[in-house]
mmCIF file of C-alpha atoms in Angstrom:
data_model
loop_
_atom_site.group_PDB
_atom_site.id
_atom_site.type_symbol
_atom_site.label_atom_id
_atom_site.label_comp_id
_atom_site.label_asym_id
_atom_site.label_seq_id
_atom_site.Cartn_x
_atom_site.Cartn_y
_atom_site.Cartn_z
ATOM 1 C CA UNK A 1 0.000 0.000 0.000
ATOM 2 C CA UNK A 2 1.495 3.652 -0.578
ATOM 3 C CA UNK A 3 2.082 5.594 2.423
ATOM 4 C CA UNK A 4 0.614 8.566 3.635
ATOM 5 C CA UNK A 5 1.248 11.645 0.901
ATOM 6 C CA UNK A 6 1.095 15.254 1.717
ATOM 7 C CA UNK A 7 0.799 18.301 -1.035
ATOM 8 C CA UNK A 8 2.857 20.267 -1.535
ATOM 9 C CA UNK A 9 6.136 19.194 -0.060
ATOM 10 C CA UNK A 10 7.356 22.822 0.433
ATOM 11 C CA UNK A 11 5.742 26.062 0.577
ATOM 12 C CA UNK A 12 6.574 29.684 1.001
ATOM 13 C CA UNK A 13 4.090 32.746 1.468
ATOM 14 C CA UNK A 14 4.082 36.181 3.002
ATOM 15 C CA UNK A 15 2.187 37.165 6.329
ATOM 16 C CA UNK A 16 -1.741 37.770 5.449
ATOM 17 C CA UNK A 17 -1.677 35.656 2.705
ATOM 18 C CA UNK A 18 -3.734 32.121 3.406
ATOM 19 C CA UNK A 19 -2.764 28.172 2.977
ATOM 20 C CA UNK A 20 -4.260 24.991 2.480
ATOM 21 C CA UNK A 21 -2.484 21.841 2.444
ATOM 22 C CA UNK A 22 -3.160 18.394 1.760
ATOM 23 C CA UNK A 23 -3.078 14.895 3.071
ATOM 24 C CA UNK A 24 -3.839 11.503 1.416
ATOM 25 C CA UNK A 25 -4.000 8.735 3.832
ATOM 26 C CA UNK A 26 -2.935 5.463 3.694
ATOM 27 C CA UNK A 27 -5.743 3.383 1.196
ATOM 28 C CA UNK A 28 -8.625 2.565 3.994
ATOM 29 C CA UNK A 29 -7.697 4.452 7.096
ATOM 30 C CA UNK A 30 -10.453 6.970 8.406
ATOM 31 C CA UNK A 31 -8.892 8.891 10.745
ATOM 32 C CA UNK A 32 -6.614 11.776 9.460
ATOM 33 C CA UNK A 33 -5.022 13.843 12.481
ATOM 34 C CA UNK A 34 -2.379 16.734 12.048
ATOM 35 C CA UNK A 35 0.013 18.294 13.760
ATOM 36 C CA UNK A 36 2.723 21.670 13.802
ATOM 37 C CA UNK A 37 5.968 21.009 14.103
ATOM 38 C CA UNK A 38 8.542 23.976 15.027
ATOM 39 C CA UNK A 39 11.785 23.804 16.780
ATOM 40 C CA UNK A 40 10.391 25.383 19.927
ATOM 41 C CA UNK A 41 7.062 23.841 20.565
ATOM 42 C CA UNK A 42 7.972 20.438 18.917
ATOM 43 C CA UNK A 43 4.967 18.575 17.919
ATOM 44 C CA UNK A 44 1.689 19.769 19.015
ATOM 45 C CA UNK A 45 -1.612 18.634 17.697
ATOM 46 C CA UNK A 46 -4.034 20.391 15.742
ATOM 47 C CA UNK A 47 -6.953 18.031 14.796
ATOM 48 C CA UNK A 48 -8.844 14.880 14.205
ATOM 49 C CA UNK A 49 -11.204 13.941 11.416
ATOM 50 C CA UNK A 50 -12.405 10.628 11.365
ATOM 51 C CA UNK A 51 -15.412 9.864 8.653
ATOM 52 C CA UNK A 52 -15.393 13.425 7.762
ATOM 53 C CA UNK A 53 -16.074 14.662 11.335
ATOM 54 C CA UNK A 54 -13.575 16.965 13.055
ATOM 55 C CA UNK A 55 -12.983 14.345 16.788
ATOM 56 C CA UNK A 56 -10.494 16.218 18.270
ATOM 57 C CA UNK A 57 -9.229 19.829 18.129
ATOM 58 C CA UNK A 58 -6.347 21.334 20.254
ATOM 59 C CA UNK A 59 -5.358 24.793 21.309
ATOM 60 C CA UNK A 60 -4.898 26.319 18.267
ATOM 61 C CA UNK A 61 -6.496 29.707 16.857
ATOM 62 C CA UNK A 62 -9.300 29.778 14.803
ATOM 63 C CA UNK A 63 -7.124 30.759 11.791
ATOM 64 C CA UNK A 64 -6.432 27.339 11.602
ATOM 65 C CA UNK A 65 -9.034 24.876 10.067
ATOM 66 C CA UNK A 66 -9.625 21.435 8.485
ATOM 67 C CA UNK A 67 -11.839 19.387 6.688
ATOM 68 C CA UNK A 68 -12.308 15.516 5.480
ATOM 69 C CA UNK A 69 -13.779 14.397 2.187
ATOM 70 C CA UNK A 70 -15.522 11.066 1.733
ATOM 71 C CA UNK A 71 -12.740 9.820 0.253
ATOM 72 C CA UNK A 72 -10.640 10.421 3.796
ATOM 73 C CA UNK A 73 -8.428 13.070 2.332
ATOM 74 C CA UNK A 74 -8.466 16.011 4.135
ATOM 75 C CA UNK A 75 -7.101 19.460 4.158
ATOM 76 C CA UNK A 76 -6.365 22.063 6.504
ATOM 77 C CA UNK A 77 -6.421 25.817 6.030
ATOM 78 C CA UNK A 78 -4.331 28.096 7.628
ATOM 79 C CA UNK A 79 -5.736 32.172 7.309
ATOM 80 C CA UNK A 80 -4.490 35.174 8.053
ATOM 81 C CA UNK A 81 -0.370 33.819 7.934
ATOM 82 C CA UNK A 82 2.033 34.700 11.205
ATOM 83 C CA UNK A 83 5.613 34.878 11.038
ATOM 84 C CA UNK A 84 4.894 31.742 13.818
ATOM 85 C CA UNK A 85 3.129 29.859 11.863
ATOM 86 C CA UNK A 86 6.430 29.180 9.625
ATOM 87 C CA UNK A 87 6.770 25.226 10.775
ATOM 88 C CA UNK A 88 6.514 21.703 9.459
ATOM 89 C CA UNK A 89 2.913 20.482 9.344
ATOM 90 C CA UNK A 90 2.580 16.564 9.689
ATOM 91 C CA UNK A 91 -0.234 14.543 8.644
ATOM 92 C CA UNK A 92 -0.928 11.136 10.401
ATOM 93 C CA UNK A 93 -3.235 8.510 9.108
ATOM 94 C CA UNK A 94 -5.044 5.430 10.529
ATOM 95 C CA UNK A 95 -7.197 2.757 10.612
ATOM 96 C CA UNK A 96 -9.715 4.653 13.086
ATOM 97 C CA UNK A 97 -10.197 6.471 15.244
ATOM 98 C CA UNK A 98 -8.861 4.431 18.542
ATOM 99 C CA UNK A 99 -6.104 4.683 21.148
ATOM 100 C CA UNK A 100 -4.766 1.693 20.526
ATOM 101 C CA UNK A 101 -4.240 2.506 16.873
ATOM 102 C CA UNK A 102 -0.930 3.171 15.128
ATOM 103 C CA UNK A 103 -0.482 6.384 13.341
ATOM 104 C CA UNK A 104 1.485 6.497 9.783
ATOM 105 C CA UNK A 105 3.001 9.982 9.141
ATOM 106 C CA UNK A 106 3.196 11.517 5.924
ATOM 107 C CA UNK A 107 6.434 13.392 4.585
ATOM 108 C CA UNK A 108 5.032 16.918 6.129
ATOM 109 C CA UNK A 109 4.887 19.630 4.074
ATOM 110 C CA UNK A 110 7.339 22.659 5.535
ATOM 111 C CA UNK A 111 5.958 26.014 5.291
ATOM 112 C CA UNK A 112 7.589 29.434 5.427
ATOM 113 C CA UNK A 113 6.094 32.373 6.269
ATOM 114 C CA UNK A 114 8.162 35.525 5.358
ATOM 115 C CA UNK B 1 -3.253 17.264 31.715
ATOM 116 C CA UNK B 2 -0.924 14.412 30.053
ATOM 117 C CA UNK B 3 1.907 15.719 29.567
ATOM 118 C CA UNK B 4 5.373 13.685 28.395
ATOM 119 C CA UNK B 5 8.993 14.708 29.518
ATOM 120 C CA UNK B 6 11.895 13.179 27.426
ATOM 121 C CA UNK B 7 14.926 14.901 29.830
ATOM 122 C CA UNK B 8 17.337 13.980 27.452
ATOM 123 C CA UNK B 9 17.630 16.788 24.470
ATOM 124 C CA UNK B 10 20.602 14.642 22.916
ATOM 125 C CA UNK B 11 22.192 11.497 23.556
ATOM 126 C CA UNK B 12 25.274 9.784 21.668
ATOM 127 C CA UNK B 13 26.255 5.601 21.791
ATOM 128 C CA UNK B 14 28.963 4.288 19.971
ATOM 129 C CA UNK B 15 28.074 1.749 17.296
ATOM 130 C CA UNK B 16 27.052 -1.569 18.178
ATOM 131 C CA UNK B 17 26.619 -0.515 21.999
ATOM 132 C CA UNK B 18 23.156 -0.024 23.820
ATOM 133 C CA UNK B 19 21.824 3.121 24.384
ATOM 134 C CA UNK B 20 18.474 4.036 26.444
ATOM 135 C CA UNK B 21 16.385 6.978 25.930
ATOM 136 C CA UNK B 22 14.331 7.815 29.097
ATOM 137 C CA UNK B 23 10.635 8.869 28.713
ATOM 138 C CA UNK B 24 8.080 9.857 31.735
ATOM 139 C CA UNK B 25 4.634 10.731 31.610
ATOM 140 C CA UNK B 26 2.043 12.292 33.653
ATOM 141 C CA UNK B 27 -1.359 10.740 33.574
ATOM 142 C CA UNK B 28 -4.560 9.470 35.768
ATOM 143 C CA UNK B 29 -5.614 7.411 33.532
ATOM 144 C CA UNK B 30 -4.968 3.557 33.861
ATOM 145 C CA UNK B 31 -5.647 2.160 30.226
ATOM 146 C CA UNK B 32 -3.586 4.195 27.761
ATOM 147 C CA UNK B 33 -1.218 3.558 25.197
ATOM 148 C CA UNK B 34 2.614 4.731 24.696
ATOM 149 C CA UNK B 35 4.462 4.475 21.486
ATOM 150 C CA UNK B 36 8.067 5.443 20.609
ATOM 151 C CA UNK B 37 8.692 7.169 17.005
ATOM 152 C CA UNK B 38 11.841 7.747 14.925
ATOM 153 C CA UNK B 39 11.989 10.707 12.965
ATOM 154 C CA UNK B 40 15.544 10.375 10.545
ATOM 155 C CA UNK B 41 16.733 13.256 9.060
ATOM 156 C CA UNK B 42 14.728 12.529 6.001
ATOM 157 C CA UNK B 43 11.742 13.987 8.028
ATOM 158 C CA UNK B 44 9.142 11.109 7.769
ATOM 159 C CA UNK B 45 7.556 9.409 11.449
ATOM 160 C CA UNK B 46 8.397 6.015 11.974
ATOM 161 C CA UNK B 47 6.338 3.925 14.698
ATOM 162 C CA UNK B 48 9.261 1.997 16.414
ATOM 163 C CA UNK B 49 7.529 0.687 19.315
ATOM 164 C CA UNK B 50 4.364 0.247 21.135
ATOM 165 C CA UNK B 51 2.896 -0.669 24.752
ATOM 166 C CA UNK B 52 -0.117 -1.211 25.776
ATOM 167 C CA UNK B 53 -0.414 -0.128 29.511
ATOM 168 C CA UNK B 54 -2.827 -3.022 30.360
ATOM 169 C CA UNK B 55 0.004 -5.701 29.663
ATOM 170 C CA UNK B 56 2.739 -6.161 32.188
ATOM 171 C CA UNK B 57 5.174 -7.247 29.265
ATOM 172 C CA UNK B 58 7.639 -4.825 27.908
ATOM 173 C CA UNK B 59 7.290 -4.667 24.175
ATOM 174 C CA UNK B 60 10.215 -5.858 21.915
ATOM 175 C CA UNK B 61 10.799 -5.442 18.303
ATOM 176 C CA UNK B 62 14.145 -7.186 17.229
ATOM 177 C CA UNK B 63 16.962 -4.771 18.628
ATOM 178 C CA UNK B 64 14.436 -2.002 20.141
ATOM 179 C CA UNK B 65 12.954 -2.802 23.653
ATOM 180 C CA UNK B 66 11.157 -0.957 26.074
ATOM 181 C CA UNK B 67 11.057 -0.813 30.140
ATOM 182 C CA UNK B 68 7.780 0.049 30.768
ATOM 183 C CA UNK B 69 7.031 0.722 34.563
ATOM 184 C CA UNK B 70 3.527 1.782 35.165
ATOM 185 C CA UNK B 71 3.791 3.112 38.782
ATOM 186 C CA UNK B 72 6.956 4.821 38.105
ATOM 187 C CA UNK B 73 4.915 5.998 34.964
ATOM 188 C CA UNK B 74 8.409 6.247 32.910
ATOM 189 C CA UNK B 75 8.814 4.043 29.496
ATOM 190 C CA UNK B 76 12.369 4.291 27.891
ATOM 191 C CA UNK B 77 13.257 2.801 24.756
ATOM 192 C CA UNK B 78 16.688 0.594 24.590
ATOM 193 C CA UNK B 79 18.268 0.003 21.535
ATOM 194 C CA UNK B 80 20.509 -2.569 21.322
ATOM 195 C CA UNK B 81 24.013 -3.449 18.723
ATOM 196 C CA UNK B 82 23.516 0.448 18.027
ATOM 197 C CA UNK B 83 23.470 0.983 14.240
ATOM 198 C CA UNK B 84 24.444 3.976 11.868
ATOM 199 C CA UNK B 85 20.697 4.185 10.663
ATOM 200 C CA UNK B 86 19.868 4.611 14.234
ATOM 201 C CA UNK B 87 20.941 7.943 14.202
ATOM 202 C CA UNK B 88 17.254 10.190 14.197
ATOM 203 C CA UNK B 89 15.161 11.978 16.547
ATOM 204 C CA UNK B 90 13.242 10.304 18.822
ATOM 205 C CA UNK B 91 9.774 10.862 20.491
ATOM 206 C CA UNK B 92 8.332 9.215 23.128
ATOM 207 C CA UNK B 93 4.290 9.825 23.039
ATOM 208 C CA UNK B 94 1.031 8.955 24.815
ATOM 209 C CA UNK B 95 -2.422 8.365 24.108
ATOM 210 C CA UNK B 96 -5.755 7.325 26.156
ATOM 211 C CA UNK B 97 -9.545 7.240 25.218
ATOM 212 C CA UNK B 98 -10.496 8.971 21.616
ATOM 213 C CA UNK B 99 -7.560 11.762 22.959
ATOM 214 C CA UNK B 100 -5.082 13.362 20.456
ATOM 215 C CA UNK B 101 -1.530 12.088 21.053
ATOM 216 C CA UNK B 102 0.758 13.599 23.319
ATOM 217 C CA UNK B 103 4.530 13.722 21.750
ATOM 218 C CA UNK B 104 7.662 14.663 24.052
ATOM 219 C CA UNK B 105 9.934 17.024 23.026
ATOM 220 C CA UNK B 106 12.363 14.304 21.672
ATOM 221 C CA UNK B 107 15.777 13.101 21.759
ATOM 222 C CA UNK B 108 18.586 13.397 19.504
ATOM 223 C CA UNK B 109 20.322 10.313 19.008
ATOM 224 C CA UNK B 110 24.090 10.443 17.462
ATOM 225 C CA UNK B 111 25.845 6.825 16.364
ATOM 226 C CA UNK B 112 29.235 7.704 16.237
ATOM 227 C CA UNK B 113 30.807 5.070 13.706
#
């Protein structure tokens, strides 16, 4: 099966402008979570979407959003773009959406806001 | 709140030794999972271990093992016959009931050839 894929790999924009990124899970998982990555905050979580319902969200500002499509793919959407926001955004796929389950990371996709 | 400490910001074993990262965590909870991940310079998660808190057995997976000790709440990951594609961060994290997981901040393994 092919792994967990995340669009695009790479991404810079300037402060106002918005973002939305992408993640394909892995071929029958239904649970798509994401998190920030930065060098001071490590990784911190920013939501859960499991059948196209948002589970879980953490402390993050509104600016930042998601969805799920039927298909499991989901997006997130990042408005309004802060210097801070400038981090490595990972995408984590799996089976559902359970404790005990194993989460498969995607590449990220590193953003940089200037 | 969960929270996980990994106190170690970088550690260094020479190949072929054993190395052991430490991990605590602070919970309430008594049915929870823990899971180690390797993150190589490449960027992309790897699940190295799991435990599951229920089971008194430490999880092994060939060279990687864990000491998981549920009172003490602290699960470190040994490595054993170090290798060169060892080298990577590591993050110890937690997870109980339909929560988001918790990552530490992670250690920095070096394998110094």
């Amino acid at each position: 099966k092919a792994g967990v894929t995340q669009t695009p790999r790479y991404l810079i924009k300037t402060r106002g402008q918005q973002v939305t990124l992408s993640c394909s899970p892995i071929s029958g998982h239904r649970s798509v979570s994401w998190y920030q990555q930065t060098p001071g905050q490590g990784l911190q979580f920013l939501f859960e979407y499991f059948s196209e319902t948002q589970r879980n969200k953490g402390n993050f500002p509104g600016r930042f959003s998601g969805r799920q499509f039927s298909n499991s793919r989901s997006e997130m959407n990042v408005s309004t773009l802060e210097l801070g926001d400038s981090a490595l955004y990972l995408c984590a796929s799996s089976l559902i959406s359970r404790k005990s389950e194993t989460q498969y990371f995607g590449p990220g996709t590193r953003l940089l806001v200037l | 709140a969960q929270t996980v400490t990994q106190s170690q910001p970088e550690m260094s074993v020479q190949e072929a030794e054993t190395v052991t990262l430490s991990c605590t965590y602070d919970t309430s909870e008594s049915d929870y999972y823990l899971f180690w991940y390797k993150q190589p310079p490449s960027r992309q998660m790897i699940l190295v271990i799991r435990q599951e808190a229920y089971k008194q057995q430490n999880a092994t997976e060939n060279r990687f093992s864990v000491n998981f000790q549920k009172a003490a709440k602290s699960f470190s990951l040994k490595i054993s016959d170090s290798q060169l594609g060892d080298a990577a961060m590591y993050f110890c994290a937690y997870r109980r009931g339909n929560n988001d997981m918790r990552f530490g901040a992670g250690t920095r393994l070096t394998v110094k050839p």
